[in-house]
Coordinates of C-alpha atoms and ligand atoms in Angstrom, one line a residue:
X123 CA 33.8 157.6 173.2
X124 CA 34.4 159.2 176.7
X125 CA 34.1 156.8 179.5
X126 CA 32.2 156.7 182.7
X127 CA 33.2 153.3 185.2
X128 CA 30.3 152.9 187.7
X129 CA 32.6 150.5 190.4
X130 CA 31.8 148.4 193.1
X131 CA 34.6 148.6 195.5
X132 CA 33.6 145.3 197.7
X133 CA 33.2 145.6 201.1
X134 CA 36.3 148.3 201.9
X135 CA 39.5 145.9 201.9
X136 CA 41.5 146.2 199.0
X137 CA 41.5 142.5 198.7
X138 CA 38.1 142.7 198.7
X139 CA 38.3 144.4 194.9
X140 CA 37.5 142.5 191.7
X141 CA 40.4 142.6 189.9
X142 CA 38.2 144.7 187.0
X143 CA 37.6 147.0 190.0
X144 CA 40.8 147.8 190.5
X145 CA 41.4 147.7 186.8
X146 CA 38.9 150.5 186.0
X147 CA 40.0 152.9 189.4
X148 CA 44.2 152.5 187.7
X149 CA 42.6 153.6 184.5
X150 CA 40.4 156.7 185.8
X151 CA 42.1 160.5 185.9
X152 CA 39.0 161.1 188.5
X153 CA 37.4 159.3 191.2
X154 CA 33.7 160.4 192.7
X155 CA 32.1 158.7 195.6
X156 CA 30.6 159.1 199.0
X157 CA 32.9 160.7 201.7
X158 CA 33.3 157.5 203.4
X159 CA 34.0 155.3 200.9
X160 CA 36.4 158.0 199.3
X161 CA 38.5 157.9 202.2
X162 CA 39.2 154.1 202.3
X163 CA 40.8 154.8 198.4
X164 CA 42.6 158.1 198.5
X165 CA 45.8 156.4 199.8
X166 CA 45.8 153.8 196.9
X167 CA 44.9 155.8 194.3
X168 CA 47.5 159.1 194.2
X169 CA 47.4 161.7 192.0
X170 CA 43.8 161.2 191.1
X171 CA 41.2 164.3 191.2
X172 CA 38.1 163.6 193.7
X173 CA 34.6 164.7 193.7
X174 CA 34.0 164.3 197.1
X175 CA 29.8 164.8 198.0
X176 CA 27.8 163.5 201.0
X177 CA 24.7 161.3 201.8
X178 CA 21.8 162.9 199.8
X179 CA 24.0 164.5 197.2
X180 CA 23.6 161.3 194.8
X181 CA 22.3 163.2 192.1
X182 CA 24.7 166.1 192.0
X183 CA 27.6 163.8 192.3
X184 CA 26.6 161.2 189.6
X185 CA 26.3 165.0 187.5
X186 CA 29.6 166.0 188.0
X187 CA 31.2 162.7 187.1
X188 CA 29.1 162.5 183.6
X189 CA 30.7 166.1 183.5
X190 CA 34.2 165.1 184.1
X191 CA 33.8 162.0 181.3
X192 CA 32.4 165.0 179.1
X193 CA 35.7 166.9 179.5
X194 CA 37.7 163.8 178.0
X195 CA 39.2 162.6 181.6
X196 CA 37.7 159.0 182.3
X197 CA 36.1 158.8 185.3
X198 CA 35.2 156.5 188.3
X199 CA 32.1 156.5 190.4
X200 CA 32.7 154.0 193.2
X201 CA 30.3 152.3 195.5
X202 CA 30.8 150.1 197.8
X203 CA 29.9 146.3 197.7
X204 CA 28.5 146.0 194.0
X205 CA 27.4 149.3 192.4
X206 CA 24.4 147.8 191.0
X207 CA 23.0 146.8 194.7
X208 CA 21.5 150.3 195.7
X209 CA 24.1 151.8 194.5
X210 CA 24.4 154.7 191.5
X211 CA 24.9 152.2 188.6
X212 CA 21.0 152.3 187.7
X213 CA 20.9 156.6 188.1
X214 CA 24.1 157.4 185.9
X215 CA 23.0 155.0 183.4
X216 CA 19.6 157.2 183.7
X217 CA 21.2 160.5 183.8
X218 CA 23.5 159.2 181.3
X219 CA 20.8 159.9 178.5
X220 CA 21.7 163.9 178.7
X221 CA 25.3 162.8 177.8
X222 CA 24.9 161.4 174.7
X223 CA 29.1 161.3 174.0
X224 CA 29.6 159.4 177.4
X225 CA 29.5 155.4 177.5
X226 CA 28.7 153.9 181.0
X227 CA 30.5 150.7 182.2
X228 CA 29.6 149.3 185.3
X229 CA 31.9 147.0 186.9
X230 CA 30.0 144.8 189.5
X231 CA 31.7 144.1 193.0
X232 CA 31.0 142.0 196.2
X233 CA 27.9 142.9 197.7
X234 CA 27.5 142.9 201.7
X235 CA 25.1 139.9 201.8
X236 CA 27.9 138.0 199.9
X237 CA 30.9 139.3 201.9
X238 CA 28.9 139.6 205.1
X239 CA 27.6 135.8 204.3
X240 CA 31.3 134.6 203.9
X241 CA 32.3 135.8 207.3
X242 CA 29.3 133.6 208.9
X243 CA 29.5 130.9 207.3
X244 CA 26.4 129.9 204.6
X245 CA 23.7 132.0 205.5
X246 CA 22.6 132.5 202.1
X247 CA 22.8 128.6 200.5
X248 CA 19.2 128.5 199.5
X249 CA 17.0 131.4 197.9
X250 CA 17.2 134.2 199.5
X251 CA 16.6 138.2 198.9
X252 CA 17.7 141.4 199.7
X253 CA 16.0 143.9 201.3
X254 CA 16.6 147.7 202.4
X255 CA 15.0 149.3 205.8
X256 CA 15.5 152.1 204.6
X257 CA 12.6 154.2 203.9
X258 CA 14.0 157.4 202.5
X259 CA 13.3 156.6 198.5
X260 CA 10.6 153.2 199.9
X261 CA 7.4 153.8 201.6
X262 CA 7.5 151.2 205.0
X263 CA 4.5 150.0 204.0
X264 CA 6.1 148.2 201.0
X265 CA 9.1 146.9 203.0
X266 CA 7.0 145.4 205.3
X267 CA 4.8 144.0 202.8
X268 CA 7.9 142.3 201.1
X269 CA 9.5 140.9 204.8
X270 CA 5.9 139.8 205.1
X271 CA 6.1 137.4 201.7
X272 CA 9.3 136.3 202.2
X273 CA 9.1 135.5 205.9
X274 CA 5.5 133.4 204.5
X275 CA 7.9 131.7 201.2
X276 CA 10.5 130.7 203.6
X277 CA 12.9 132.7 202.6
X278 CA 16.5 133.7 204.0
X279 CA 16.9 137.4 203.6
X280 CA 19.5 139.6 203.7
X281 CA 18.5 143.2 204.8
X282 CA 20.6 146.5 204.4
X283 CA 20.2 149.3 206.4
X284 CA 19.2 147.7 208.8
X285 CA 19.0 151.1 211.4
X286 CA 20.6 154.5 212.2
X287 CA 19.9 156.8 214.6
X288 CA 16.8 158.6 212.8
X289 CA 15.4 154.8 212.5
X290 CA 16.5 153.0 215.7
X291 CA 13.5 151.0 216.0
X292 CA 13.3 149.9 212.5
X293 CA 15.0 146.3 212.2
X294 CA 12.8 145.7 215.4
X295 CA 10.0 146.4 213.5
X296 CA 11.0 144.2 210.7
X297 CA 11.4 141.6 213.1
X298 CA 8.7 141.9 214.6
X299 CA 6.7 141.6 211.0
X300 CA 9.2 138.1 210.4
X301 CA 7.9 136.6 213.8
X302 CA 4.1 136.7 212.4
X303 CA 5.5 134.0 210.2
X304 CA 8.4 132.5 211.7
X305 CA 9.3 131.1 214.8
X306 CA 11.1 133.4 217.3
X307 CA 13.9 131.1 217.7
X308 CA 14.6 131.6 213.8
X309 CA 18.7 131.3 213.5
X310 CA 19.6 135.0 212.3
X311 CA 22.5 136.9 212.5
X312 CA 24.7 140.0 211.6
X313 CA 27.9 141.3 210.6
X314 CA 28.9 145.1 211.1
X315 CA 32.1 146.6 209.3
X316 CA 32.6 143.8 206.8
X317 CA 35.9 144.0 205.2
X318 CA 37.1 147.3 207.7
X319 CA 38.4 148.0 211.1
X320 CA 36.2 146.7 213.9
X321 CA 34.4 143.9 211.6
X322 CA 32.5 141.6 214.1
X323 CA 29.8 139.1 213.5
X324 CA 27.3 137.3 215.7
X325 CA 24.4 134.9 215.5
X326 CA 21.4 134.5 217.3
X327 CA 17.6 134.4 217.3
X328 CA 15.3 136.5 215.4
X329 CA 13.7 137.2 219.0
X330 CA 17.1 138.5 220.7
X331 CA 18.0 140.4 217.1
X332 CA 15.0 142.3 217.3
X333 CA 16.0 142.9 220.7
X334 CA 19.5 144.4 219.1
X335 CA 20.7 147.4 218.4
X336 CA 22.5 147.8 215.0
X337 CA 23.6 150.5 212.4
X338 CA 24.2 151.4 209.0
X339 CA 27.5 149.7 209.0
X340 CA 25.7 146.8 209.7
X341 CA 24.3 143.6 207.3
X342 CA 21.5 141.4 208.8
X343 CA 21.1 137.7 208.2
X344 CA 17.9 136.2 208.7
X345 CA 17.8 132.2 208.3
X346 CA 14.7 130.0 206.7
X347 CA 13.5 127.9 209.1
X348 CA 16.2 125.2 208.0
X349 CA 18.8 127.7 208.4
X350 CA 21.1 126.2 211.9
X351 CA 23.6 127.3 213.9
X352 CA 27.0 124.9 213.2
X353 CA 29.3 125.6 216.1
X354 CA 30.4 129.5 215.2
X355 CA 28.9 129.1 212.0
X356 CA 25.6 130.0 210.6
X357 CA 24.3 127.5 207.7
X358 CA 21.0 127.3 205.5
X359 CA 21.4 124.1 204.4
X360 CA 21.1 123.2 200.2
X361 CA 19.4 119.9 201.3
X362 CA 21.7 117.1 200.8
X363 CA 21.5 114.5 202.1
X364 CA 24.4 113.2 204.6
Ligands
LIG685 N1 26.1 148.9 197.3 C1 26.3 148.3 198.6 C2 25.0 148.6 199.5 C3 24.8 150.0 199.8 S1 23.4 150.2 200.9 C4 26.6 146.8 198.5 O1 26.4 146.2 197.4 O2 27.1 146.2 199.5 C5 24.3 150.4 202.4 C6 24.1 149.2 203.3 O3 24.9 148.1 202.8 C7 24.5 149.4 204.7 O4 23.6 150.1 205.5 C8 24.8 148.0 205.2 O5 23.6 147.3 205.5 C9 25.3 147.4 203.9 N2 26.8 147.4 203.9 C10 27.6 148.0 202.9 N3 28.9 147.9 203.2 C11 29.0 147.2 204.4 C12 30.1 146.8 205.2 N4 31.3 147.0 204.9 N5 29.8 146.1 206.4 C13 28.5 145.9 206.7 N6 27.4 146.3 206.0 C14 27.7 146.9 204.8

């Protein structure tokens, strides 16, 4: 059976792989992925052939890696953090169904809320979820709606794209729907470049965050409202007792 990996890289540090990851990359004559994330591998991986596409080109690149596995030459997609996490595991395994001789193995990775959390401290020791600002395959009326809930559960949340420059205003938005529920000294934070050059982290309250500019490099923390601030660190407690 030809063989297509579908790879979360981790946040960008080699260190950061799975040692699966890295497994299933060694093993590929082809790597496809996102510019960016491309560029961080080149160097360890020589000798491989790339399909190279930008943001927007999803489709078209998961294509022409089913394409290459349909040749005979195993292939890698990579994505970063875990490929599951909106990444392309979910569309090659549905494209995959017009390559009937190609088997799909996706090898999960460390997501940015986990390798983001790390690098605060706890953020994330309770329930939590994971949502995207982004509203390019979302309408904003269903993100709110889900900040909304889990602002009224309680929850800690971890939100991805966060902003860029077509969306500056979004994660104040977002905040702004949070602080209907929560209190506006809520303990949040954020972590931009996790795992690569220029990482940097910082906490503070969902009123100054919504007040902050970040990017799409960017992870945002928010706290429940047992989450505290522990000298540098950020924690949401489990609720022992000491
Ligand atoms: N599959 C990826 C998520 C892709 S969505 C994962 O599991 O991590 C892209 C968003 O993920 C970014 O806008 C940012 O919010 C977050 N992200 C991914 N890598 C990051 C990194 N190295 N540092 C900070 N945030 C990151």
């Amino acid at each position: 059976m030809r063989r297509v990996y579908v790879v979360g890289m981790g946040p960008g540090r080699p260190e950061g792989m799975t040692v699966e990851a890295a497994r299933a990359l060694e093993d590929s004559e082809v790597i496809a992925g996102y510019t960016v994330y491309v560029e961080l591998l080149r160097e360890q991986y020589p000798e491989r052939e790339w399909i190279v596409t930008g943001m927007t080109q999803e489709v078209e690149r998961c294509r022409q890696a089913l394409c290459a596995a349909t040749q005979g030459r195993t292939t890698s997609m990579v994505c970063s953090g875990d490929a599951g996490v909106y990444g392309m595991a979910g569309l090659m395994l549905e494209l995959s169904e017009e390559y009937p001789g190609v088997e799909v193995v996706v090898v999960s990775g460390v997501t940015a809320a986990l390798s983001g959390a790390a690098i605060l401290g706890a953020p994330l020791g309770h329930d939590f979820a994971v949502i995207s600002l982004s509203d390019l395959l979302t309408p904003w009326e269903q993100i709110l709606k889900r900040l909304a809930c889990c602002a009224m559960a309680d929850m800690a949340m971890a939100l991805y794209n966060p902003s860029s420059k077509k969306r500056r205003l979004y994660l104040k938005r977002a905040c702004e729907e949070i602080m209907k529920h929560q209190a506006p000294d809520l303990v949040c934070g954020y972590v931009k470049n996790i795992g690569r050059e220029g990482q940097c982290g910082r906490i503070l309250t969902l009123s100054e965050l919504a007040e902050t500019e970040t990017d799409m490099f960017t992870t945002v923390f928010i706290g429940n409202s047992r989450t505290r601030r522990i000298g540098d660190h950020m924690v949401t407690p489990r609720g022992y007792e000491i």
